[in-house]
mmCIF file of C-alpha atoms and ligand atoms in Angstrom:
data_model
loop_
_atom_site.group_PDB
_atom_site.id
_atom_site.type_symbol
_atom_site.label_atom_id
_atom_site.label_comp_id
_atom_site.label_asym_id
_atom_site.label_seq_id
_atom_site.Cartn_x
_atom_site.Cartn_y
_atom_site.Cartn_z
ATOM 1 C CA MET A 1 0.000 0.000 0.000
ATOM 2 C CA PRO A 2 2.661 2.616 0.858
ATOM 3 C CA ARG A 3 4.379 1.791 -2.452
ATOM 4 C CA LEU A 4 1.151 2.228 -4.391
ATOM 5 C CA MET A 5 0.447 5.519 -2.618
ATOM 6 C CA GLU A 6 3.955 6.743 -3.374
ATOM 7 C CA ARG A 7 3.513 5.895 -7.076
ATOM 8 C CA LEU A 8 0.171 7.693 -7.134
ATOM 9 C CA ARG A 9 1.700 10.698 -5.407
ATOM 10 C CA ARG A 10 4.615 10.951 -7.797
ATOM 11 C CA ARG A 11 2.624 10.355 -10.975
ATOM 12 C CA TRP A 12 -0.755 11.990 -10.390
ATOM 13 C CA LEU A 13 -1.524 13.538 -7.020
ATOM 14 C CA GLY A 14 1.784 15.401 -6.617
ATOM 15 C CA PRO A 15 1.626 17.189 -9.986
ATOM 16 C CA LEU A 16 -2.062 17.983 -9.422
ATOM 17 C CA PHE A 17 -1.400 19.520 -5.997
ATOM 18 C CA ASP A 18 1.624 21.316 -7.432
ATOM 19 C CA ARG A 19 -0.574 23.014 -10.036
ATOM 20 C CA LEU A 20 -2.954 24.087 -7.263
ATOM 21 C CA GLY A 21 -0.046 25.649 -5.355
ATOM 22 C CA TYR A 22 0.373 22.944 -2.692
ATOM 23 C CA ASP A 23 3.143 20.488 -1.825
ATOM 24 C CA LEU A 24 1.952 16.937 -1.300
ATOM 25 C CA VAL A 25 4.630 15.191 0.742
ATOM 26 C CA PRO A 26 4.522 11.893 2.659
ATOM 27 C CA ALA A 27 4.330 12.151 6.463
ATOM 28 C CA THR A 28 7.762 10.558 6.863
ATOM 29 C CA PRO A 29 9.263 11.656 10.185
ATOM 30 C CA ASP A 30 12.697 13.226 9.890
ATOM 31 C CA TRP A 31 14.271 10.516 12.051
ATOM 32 C CA ALA A 32 13.523 7.960 9.310
ATOM 33 C CA HIS A 33 16.642 9.382 7.677
ATOM 34 C CA ARG A 34 19.889 8.878 9.590
ATOM 35 C CA PRO A 35 23.601 8.278 9.175
ATOM 36 C CA VAL A 36 24.602 4.629 9.432
ATOM 37 C CA SER A 37 28.410 4.706 9.304
ATOM 38 C CA PRO A 38 29.796 4.552 12.889
ATOM 39 C CA HIS A 39 32.004 7.644 12.547
ATOM 40 C CA GLU A 40 29.104 9.863 11.401
ATOM 41 C CA VAL A 41 26.691 8.441 13.985
ATOM 42 C CA GLU A 42 29.242 9.184 16.692
ATOM 43 C CA GLU A 43 29.753 12.701 15.369
ATOM 44 C CA LEU A 44 26.018 13.420 15.399
ATOM 45 C CA LEU A 45 25.458 11.982 18.878
ATOM 46 C CA GLY A 46 28.585 13.584 20.325
ATOM 47 C CA ASN A 47 27.733 17.016 18.885
ATOM 48 C CA ALA A 48 24.154 16.827 20.145
ATOM 49 C CA ALA A 49 25.288 15.707 23.604
ATOM 50 C CA ALA A 50 27.874 18.498 23.889
ATOM 51 C CA GLN A 51 25.291 21.105 22.909
ATOM 52 C CA LEU A 52 22.635 19.704 25.255
ATOM 53 C CA ALA A 53 25.075 19.579 28.171
ATOM 54 C CA ALA A 54 25.969 23.231 27.528
ATOM 55 C CA ASP A 55 22.278 24.165 27.346
ATOM 56 C CA LEU A 56 21.419 22.355 30.584
ATOM 57 C CA ALA A 57 24.250 24.201 32.339
ATOM 58 C CA ALA A 58 23.153 27.549 30.867
ATOM 59 C CA ALA A 59 19.584 26.854 31.986
ATOM 60 C CA GLY A 60 20.780 26.094 35.518
ATOM 61 C CA ILE A 61 19.508 22.508 35.371
ATOM 62 C CA PRO A 62 21.714 19.988 37.141
ATOM 63 C CA CYS A 63 21.808 16.597 35.425
ATOM 64 C CA ARG A 64 22.942 13.524 37.268
ATOM 65 C CA HIS A 65 22.992 11.467 34.048
ATOM 66 C CA ASP A 66 25.672 11.212 31.397
ATOM 67 C CA VAL A 67 24.183 13.317 28.584
ATOM 68 C CA ARG A 68 25.993 11.358 25.844
ATOM 69 C CA ALA A 69 24.428 8.159 27.187
ATOM 70 C CA LEU A 70 20.972 9.809 27.174
ATOM 71 C CA VAL A 71 21.405 10.873 23.562
ATOM 72 C CA GLY A 72 22.473 7.332 22.648
ATOM 73 C CA GLU A 73 19.427 5.898 24.411
ATOM 74 C CA PHE A 74 17.151 8.287 22.508
ATOM 75 C CA TRP A 75 18.858 7.388 19.218
ATOM 76 C CA ASP A 76 17.926 3.752 19.769
ATOM 77 C CA LEU A 77 14.382 4.592 20.906
ATOM 78 C CA ILE A 78 13.165 7.102 18.329
ATOM 79 C CA PRO A 79 12.831 4.687 15.374
ATOM 80 C CA ARG A 80 10.164 2.904 17.471
ATOM 81 C CA ALA A 81 8.049 6.066 17.988
ATOM 82 C CA PRO A 82 4.394 5.218 17.381
ATOM 83 C CA VAL A 83 3.667 8.605 15.767
ATOM 84 C CA ARG A 84 4.504 9.476 12.191
ATOM 85 C CA GLN A 85 4.658 13.210 11.675
ATOM 86 C CA ARG A 86 6.545 15.527 9.444
ATOM 87 C CA ARG A 87 4.705 18.749 10.287
ATOM 88 C CA GLY A 88 2.585 20.165 13.094
ATOM 89 C CA GLY A 89 4.521 18.545 15.919
ATOM 90 C CA SER A 90 8.037 17.902 17.138
ATOM 91 C CA GLY A 91 10.722 16.363 14.986
ATOM 92 C CA PHE A 92 13.918 14.589 16.042
ATOM 93 C CA ASN A 93 15.605 17.608 17.638
ATOM 94 C CA GLY A 94 12.596 18.790 19.653
ATOM 95 C CA ALA A 95 11.850 15.258 20.824
ATOM 96 C CA LEU A 96 15.487 14.734 21.843
ATOM 97 C CA GLN A 97 15.562 17.981 23.820
ATOM 98 C CA LEU A 98 12.347 17.078 25.595
ATOM 99 C CA PHE A 99 13.666 13.590 26.425
ATOM 100 C CA VAL A 100 16.896 14.966 27.901
ATOM 101 C CA LEU A 101 15.087 17.754 29.775
ATOM 102 C CA MET A 102 12.642 15.305 31.341
ATOM 103 C CA ARG A 103 15.471 13.003 32.428
ATOM 104 C CA ALA A 104 17.388 15.919 33.914
ATOM 105 C CA LEU A 105 14.411 17.553 35.656
ATOM 106 C CA GLU A 106 13.105 14.184 36.939
ATOM 107 C CA PRO A 107 9.461 15.226 37.402
ATOM 108 C CA ASP A 108 6.996 12.805 38.979
ATOM 109 C CA HIS A 109 4.109 14.808 37.494
ATOM 110 C CA VAL A 110 4.030 16.284 34.010
ATOM 111 C CA ILE A 111 1.320 18.557 32.686
ATOM 112 C CA GLU A 112 1.347 18.537 28.886
ATOM 113 C CA SER A 113 -0.687 21.261 27.208
ATOM 114 C CA GLY A 114 -0.822 20.684 23.440
ATOM 115 C CA VAL A 115 -0.771 16.991 22.603
ATOM 116 C CA PHE A 116 -1.756 16.778 18.925
ATOM 117 C CA ARG A 117 -0.825 13.277 17.678
ATOM 118 C CA GLY A 118 0.815 12.292 20.949
ATOM 119 C CA LEU A 119 4.502 12.172 20.010
ATOM 120 C CA THR A 120 5.607 14.349 22.910
ATOM 121 C CA THR A 121 3.503 12.327 25.364
ATOM 122 C CA TRP A 122 5.339 9.219 24.170
ATOM 123 C CA VAL A 123 8.706 10.968 24.576
ATOM 124 C CA ILE A 124 7.833 12.067 28.125
ATOM 125 C CA ARG A 125 6.761 8.496 28.941
ATOM 126 C CA GLN A 126 10.063 7.077 27.624
ATOM 127 C CA ALA A 127 11.981 9.552 29.780
ATOM 128 C CA ARG A 128 9.823 9.158 32.898
ATOM 129 C CA PRO A 129 8.178 5.703 32.882
ATOM 130 C CA ASP A 130 6.540 6.138 36.303
ATOM 131 C CA ALA A 131 5.447 9.772 36.047
ATOM 132 C CA ARG A 132 1.827 10.841 36.149
ATOM 133 C CA ILE A 133 1.152 12.631 32.878
ATOM 134 C CA PHE A 134 -1.819 14.974 32.435
ATOM 135 C CA CYS A 135 -2.584 15.602 28.754
ATOM 136 C CA ARG A 136 -4.622 18.639 27.748
ATOM 137 C CA ASP A 137 -5.792 19.457 24.228
ATOM 138 C CA PRO A 138 -9.178 20.723 22.990
ATOM 139 C CA ASP A 139 -8.867 18.404 19.992
ATOM 140 C CA LEU A 140 -7.765 14.836 20.717
ATOM 141 C CA SER A 141 -9.140 13.459 17.441
ATOM 142 C CA GLY A 142 -5.703 13.149 15.832
ATOM 143 C CA LEU A 143 -4.069 10.987 18.519
ATOM 144 C CA GLN A 144 -1.773 8.299 17.129
ATOM 145 C CA TYR A 145 -0.399 7.475 20.577
ATOM 146 C CA ARG A 146 -2.651 7.333 23.640
ATOM 147 C CA ASP A 147 -0.650 6.716 26.785
ATOM 148 C CA PRO A 148 -2.334 4.057 28.901
ATOM 149 C CA GLY A 149 -1.197 5.692 32.158
ATOM 150 C CA ALA A 150 -1.926 9.320 31.259
ATOM 151 C CA THR A 151 -5.066 11.350 31.966
ATOM 152 C CA TYR A 152 -6.595 13.066 28.929
ATOM 153 C CA CYS A 153 -8.832 16.123 28.999
ATOM 154 C CA THR A 154 -10.050 18.629 26.410
ATOM 155 C CA GLN A 155 -10.473 21.516 28.879
ATOM 156 C CA ASP A 156 -7.792 24.184 29.099
ATOM 157 C CA TRP A 157 -5.282 23.352 31.853
ATOM 158 C CA SER A 158 -6.076 26.626 33.637
ATOM 159 C CA THR A 159 -9.601 25.374 34.430
ATOM 160 C CA ALA A 160 -8.334 22.548 36.670
ATOM 161 C CA ASP A 161 -7.256 22.442 40.300
ATOM 162 C CA TRP A 162 -3.601 21.312 40.494
ATOM 163 C CA SER A 163 -3.126 21.997 44.195
ATOM 164 C CA ALA A 164 -2.590 18.288 44.939
ATOM 165 C CA LEU A 165 0.647 18.277 42.888
ATOM 166 C CA ASP A 166 3.937 19.136 44.559
ATOM 167 C CA PRO A 167 5.386 21.982 42.427
ATOM 168 C CA ALA A 168 8.947 20.829 43.177
ATOM 169 C CA ARG A 169 8.143 17.464 41.539
ATOM 170 C CA THR A 170 6.114 18.870 38.635
ATOM 171 C CA VAL A 171 7.009 20.168 35.178
ATOM 172 C CA ALA A 172 4.530 21.862 32.839
ATOM 173 C CA PHE A 173 5.198 21.551 29.109
ATOM 174 C CA PHE A 174 3.390 24.044 26.887
ATOM 175 C CA ASP A 175 3.153 23.409 23.153
ATOM 176 C CA ASP A 176 -0.359 24.738 22.723
ATOM 177 C CA HIS A 177 -0.223 27.936 20.669
ATOM 178 C CA VAL A 178 -1.518 29.948 23.621
ATOM 179 C CA ALA A 179 0.240 33.191 24.640
ATOM 180 C CA GLN A 180 3.331 32.087 26.536
ATOM 181 C CA ALA A 181 3.225 35.086 28.874
ATOM 182 C CA ARG A 182 -0.295 34.018 29.839
ATOM 183 C CA ARG A 183 0.951 30.496 30.613
ATOM 184 C CA VAL A 184 3.697 31.972 32.835
ATOM 185 C CA VAL A 185 1.151 33.959 34.841
ATOM 186 C CA GLU A 186 -1.176 30.947 35.130
ATOM 187 C CA ALA A 187 1.642 28.632 36.209
ATOM 188 C CA ARG A 188 2.847 30.961 38.900
ATOM 189 C CA ALA A 189 -0.729 31.377 40.216
ATOM 190 C CA ARG A 190 -0.732 27.580 40.679
ATOM 191 C CA GLY A 191 2.654 27.552 42.412
ATOM 192 C CA LEU A 192 4.480 25.896 39.496
ATOM 193 C CA THR A 193 7.997 27.094 38.785
ATOM 194 C CA ARG A 194 9.457 24.645 36.232
ATOM 195 C CA LEU A 195 8.154 25.218 32.704
ATOM 196 C CA VAL A 196 9.146 24.061 29.237
ATOM 197 C CA PHE A 197 7.877 25.896 26.153
ATOM 198 C CA ASP A 198 7.931 24.893 22.520
ATOM 199 C CA ASP A 199 7.755 27.508 19.755
ATOM 200 C CA ASP A 200 9.409 30.276 21.726
ATOM 201 C CA ALA A 201 10.187 32.714 18.924
ATOM 202 C CA ALA A 202 11.868 36.085 19.057
ATOM 203 C CA GLY A 203 10.178 39.014 17.302
ATOM 204 C CA HIS A 204 12.491 38.830 14.289
ATOM 205 C CA ARG A 205 11.824 35.084 13.798
ATOM 206 C CA ILE A 206 8.130 34.611 14.594
ATOM 207 C CA HIS A 207 7.006 35.266 11.002
ATOM 208 C CA THR A 208 8.108 31.718 10.132
ATOM 209 C CA HIS A 209 5.696 30.128 12.652
ATOM 210 C CA GLY A 210 2.128 29.050 12.084
ATOM 211 C CA GLY A 211 -0.325 29.875 14.890
ATOM 212 C CA PRO A 212 1.964 32.329 16.661
ATOM 213 C CA ALA A 213 1.212 32.525 20.383
ATOM 214 C CA HIS A 214 2.458 35.846 21.587
ATOM 215 C CA PRO A 215 3.828 37.365 23.680
ATOM 216 C CA THR A 216 6.431 34.604 23.574
ATOM 217 C CA ILE A 217 9.032 34.166 26.303
ATOM 218 C CA ALA A 218 11.662 35.721 24.014
ATOM 219 C CA MET A 219 9.408 38.748 23.467
ATOM 220 C CA VAL A 220 8.813 39.124 27.198
ATOM 221 C CA ARG A 221 12.557 39.179 27.775
ATOM 222 C CA ALA A 222 13.309 41.494 24.857
ATOM 223 C CA LEU A 223 10.532 43.996 25.549
ATOM 224 C CA HIS A 224 11.232 44.034 29.246
ATOM 225 C CA GLU A 225 14.962 44.458 28.795
ATOM 226 C CA THR A 226 14.427 47.273 26.281
ATOM 227 C CA GLY A 227 12.395 48.980 29.005
ATOM 228 C CA PRO A 228 9.955 51.831 28.702
ATOM 229 C CA ALA A 229 12.080 53.398 25.939
ATOM 230 C CA ARG A 230 10.566 51.020 23.400
ATOM 231 C CA ARG A 231 7.241 52.267 22.173
ATOM 232 C CA GLU A 232 6.864 50.694 18.764
ATOM 233 C CA PRO A 233 5.181 47.270 18.657
ATOM 234 C CA ILE A 234 6.713 44.095 17.244
ATOM 235 C CA ARG A 235 4.972 43.550 13.909
ATOM 236 C CA TRP A 236 5.123 40.784 11.324
ATOM 237 C CA GLN A 237 3.239 39.442 8.368
ATOM 238 C CA ARG A 238 2.191 35.897 7.632
ATOM 239 C CA ASN A 239 0.067 34.658 4.742
ATOM 240 C CA GLY A 240 -0.923 38.262 4.032
ATOM 241 C CA ARG A 241 -2.141 38.899 7.596
ATOM 242 C CA VAL A 242 -0.377 41.383 9.845
ATOM 243 C CA PHE A 243 0.231 40.526 13.504
ATOM 244 C CA GLU A 244 1.234 42.896 16.259
ATOM 245 C CA GLN A 245 2.642 42.576 19.755
ATOM 246 C CA PRO A 246 2.283 45.870 21.645
ATOM 247 C CA ALA A 247 5.393 46.950 23.534
ATOM 248 C CA ASP A 248 3.388 48.197 26.526
ATOM 249 C CA ASP A 249 1.346 44.987 27.005
ATOM 250 C CA PRO A 250 0.652 44.628 30.778
ATOM 251 C CA LEU A 251 0.921 40.836 30.329
ATOM 252 C CA VAL A 252 4.548 41.283 29.250
ATOM 253 C CA ARG A 253 5.370 43.274 32.368
ATOM 254 C CA LYS A 254 3.596 40.801 34.628
ATOM 255 C CA ALA A 255 5.301 37.732 33.105
ATOM 256 C CA ALA A 256 8.718 39.426 33.125
ATOM 257 C CA ARG A 257 8.482 39.959 36.880
ATOM 258 C CA LEU A 258 7.751 36.246 37.451
ATOM 259 C CA ILE A 259 10.576 34.794 35.354
ATOM 260 C CA ALA A 260 13.709 34.037 37.356
ATOM 261 C CA ARG A 261 15.610 32.464 34.483
ATOM 262 C CA ALA A 262 14.869 31.561 30.873
ATOM 263 C CA HIS A 263 17.102 29.720 28.461
ATOM 264 C CA ALA A 264 16.323 28.996 24.813
ATOM 265 C CA PHE A 265 18.044 25.746 23.882
ATOM 266 C CA ASP A 266 20.137 25.659 20.722
ATOM 267 C CA ASP A 267 18.033 24.448 17.779
ATOM 268 C CA LEU A 268 20.440 21.491 17.256
ATOM 269 C CA HIS A 269 20.269 21.789 13.486
ATOM 270 C CA GLY A 270 24.029 22.304 13.269
ATOM 271 C CA ALA A 271 24.646 19.275 15.479
ATOM 272 C CA THR A 272 22.272 16.798 13.829
ATOM 273 C CA GLY A 273 21.076 18.195 10.483
ATOM 274 C CA TYR A 274 17.438 17.662 11.545
ATOM 275 C CA SER A 275 14.908 20.490 11.469
ATOM 276 C CA PRO A 276 15.453 23.143 14.131
ATOM 277 C CA ALA A 277 13.927 22.680 17.584
ATOM 278 C CA ARG A 278 12.551 25.601 19.578
ATOM 279 C CA LEU A 279 12.454 24.589 23.237
ATOM 280 C CA THR A 280 12.916 27.070 26.061
ATOM 281 C CA TYR A 281 13.234 26.262 29.736
ATOM 282 C CA VAL A 282 11.737 28.800 32.130
ATOM 283 C CA ALA A 283 12.222 28.847 35.898
ATOM 284 C CA LEU A 284 9.849 31.124 37.791
ATOM 285 C CA HIS A 285 10.557 32.824 41.069
ATOM 286 C CA PRO A 286 9.153 30.653 43.826
ATOM 287 C CA GLU A 287 6.161 31.959 45.721
ATOM 288 C CA GLY A 288 7.239 34.859 47.867
ATOM 289 C CA GLY A 289 10.258 35.534 45.625
ATOM 290 C CA GLY A 290 10.635 37.718 42.540
HETATM 291 C C1 SAM B 1 1.952 21.972 17.869
HETATM 292 S S1 SAM B 1 0.624 20.989 18.372
HETATM 293 C C2 SAM B 1 1.309 20.006 19.657
HETATM 294 C C3 SAM B 1 2.361 19.084 19.151
HETATM 295 C C4 SAM B 1 2.898 18.042 20.100
HETATM 296 N N1 SAM B 1 3.285 18.591 21.378
HETATM 297 C C5 SAM B 1 4.096 17.389 19.452
HETATM 298 O O1 SAM B 1 5.176 17.987 19.453
HETATM 299 O O2 SAM B 1 3.930 16.322 18.864
HETATM 300 C C6 SAM B 1 -0.396 22.143 19.164
HETATM 301 C C7 SAM B 1 -1.626 21.564 19.811
HETATM 302 O O3 SAM B 1 -2.144 22.531 20.708
HETATM 303 C C8 SAM B 1 -3.515 22.291 20.804
HETATM 304 N N2 SAM B 1 -4.183 23.403 21.504
HETATM 305 C C9 SAM B 1 -4.812 24.492 21.025
HETATM 306 N N3 SAM B 1 -5.323 25.232 22.041
HETATM 307 C C10 SAM B 1 -5.006 24.581 23.180
HETATM 308 C C11 SAM B 1 -5.261 24.811 24.573
HETATM 309 N N4 SAM B 1 -5.934 25.877 24.991
HETATM 310 N N5 SAM B 1 -4.798 23.923 25.481
HETATM 311 C C12 SAM B 1 -4.091 22.832 25.079
HETATM 312 N N6 SAM B 1 -3.828 22.561 23.787
HETATM 313 C C13 SAM B 1 -4.274 23.414 22.853
HETATM 314 C C14 SAM B 1 -3.944 22.060 19.362
HETATM 315 O O4 SAM B 1 -5.187 21.384 19.310
HETATM 316 C C15 SAM B 1 -2.771 21.225 18.856
HETATM 317 O O5 SAM B 1 -3.067 19.858 18.933
#
């Protein structure tokens, strides 16, 4: 069947879509392509591990594991991922970063907001086999992986009571196209301090993203650091539509006060050749601090 589909795509469907202005490409995940000669595999894994170790240190996250061993473990795991996606969710680099972050942060509870097909839930489960995972997404119809131990809900995470979770043992992962500054404020109101964001884009890069959720963490930092001197908004255009992030957004000021530390991980493209990841780790001031 896949062979027949591929022939149809190449001969008929592809050219037809091309004429209509669309690209019809198979949903082959990027990790289906990989080096196989030992020297090149070692180079890829070693480069990725060195970069991830540097990022963990820069983010202030202690890691009691050997990062090179974690990357090797992920390399062996990822071909068995039960989700096939090329767009709309994480690729190799984002999944690897999430795996390493979860191992380093060692949460017993993970709140995942933005599940889509379920790849990132699977990654979190591989990293933390015994963790309680709470999956939130208004649309769970596209799931390709449903974790048997996770709790699924279509309500926004901010509608639930999380007071039973110990914040020191919890990590919230946001990949939900909701304003990241809003998620910061919501997390802090629930006592959570350890957050991971996907799609954190700076103002000069956000035009390449679909469904931009702003203000992003990078915007909060940039606008706050620029201070009251900056009056002009961040503006960009996508598919003919103009978007704007006001410089004097009260949400930006509020989120900036709550963030103790934020570190955008390297996109890993240079290390692995896979499509760029966009994960940022954010530590909030604990209650009473900041
Ligand atoms: C980029 S996808 C998530 C991809 C997934 N984390 C991965 O990497 O495989 C974004 C998801 O956010 C979901 N979403 C939209 N609004 C949301 C909300 N308020 N809370 C949680 N998820 C939301 C969308 O339905 C979509 O499935």
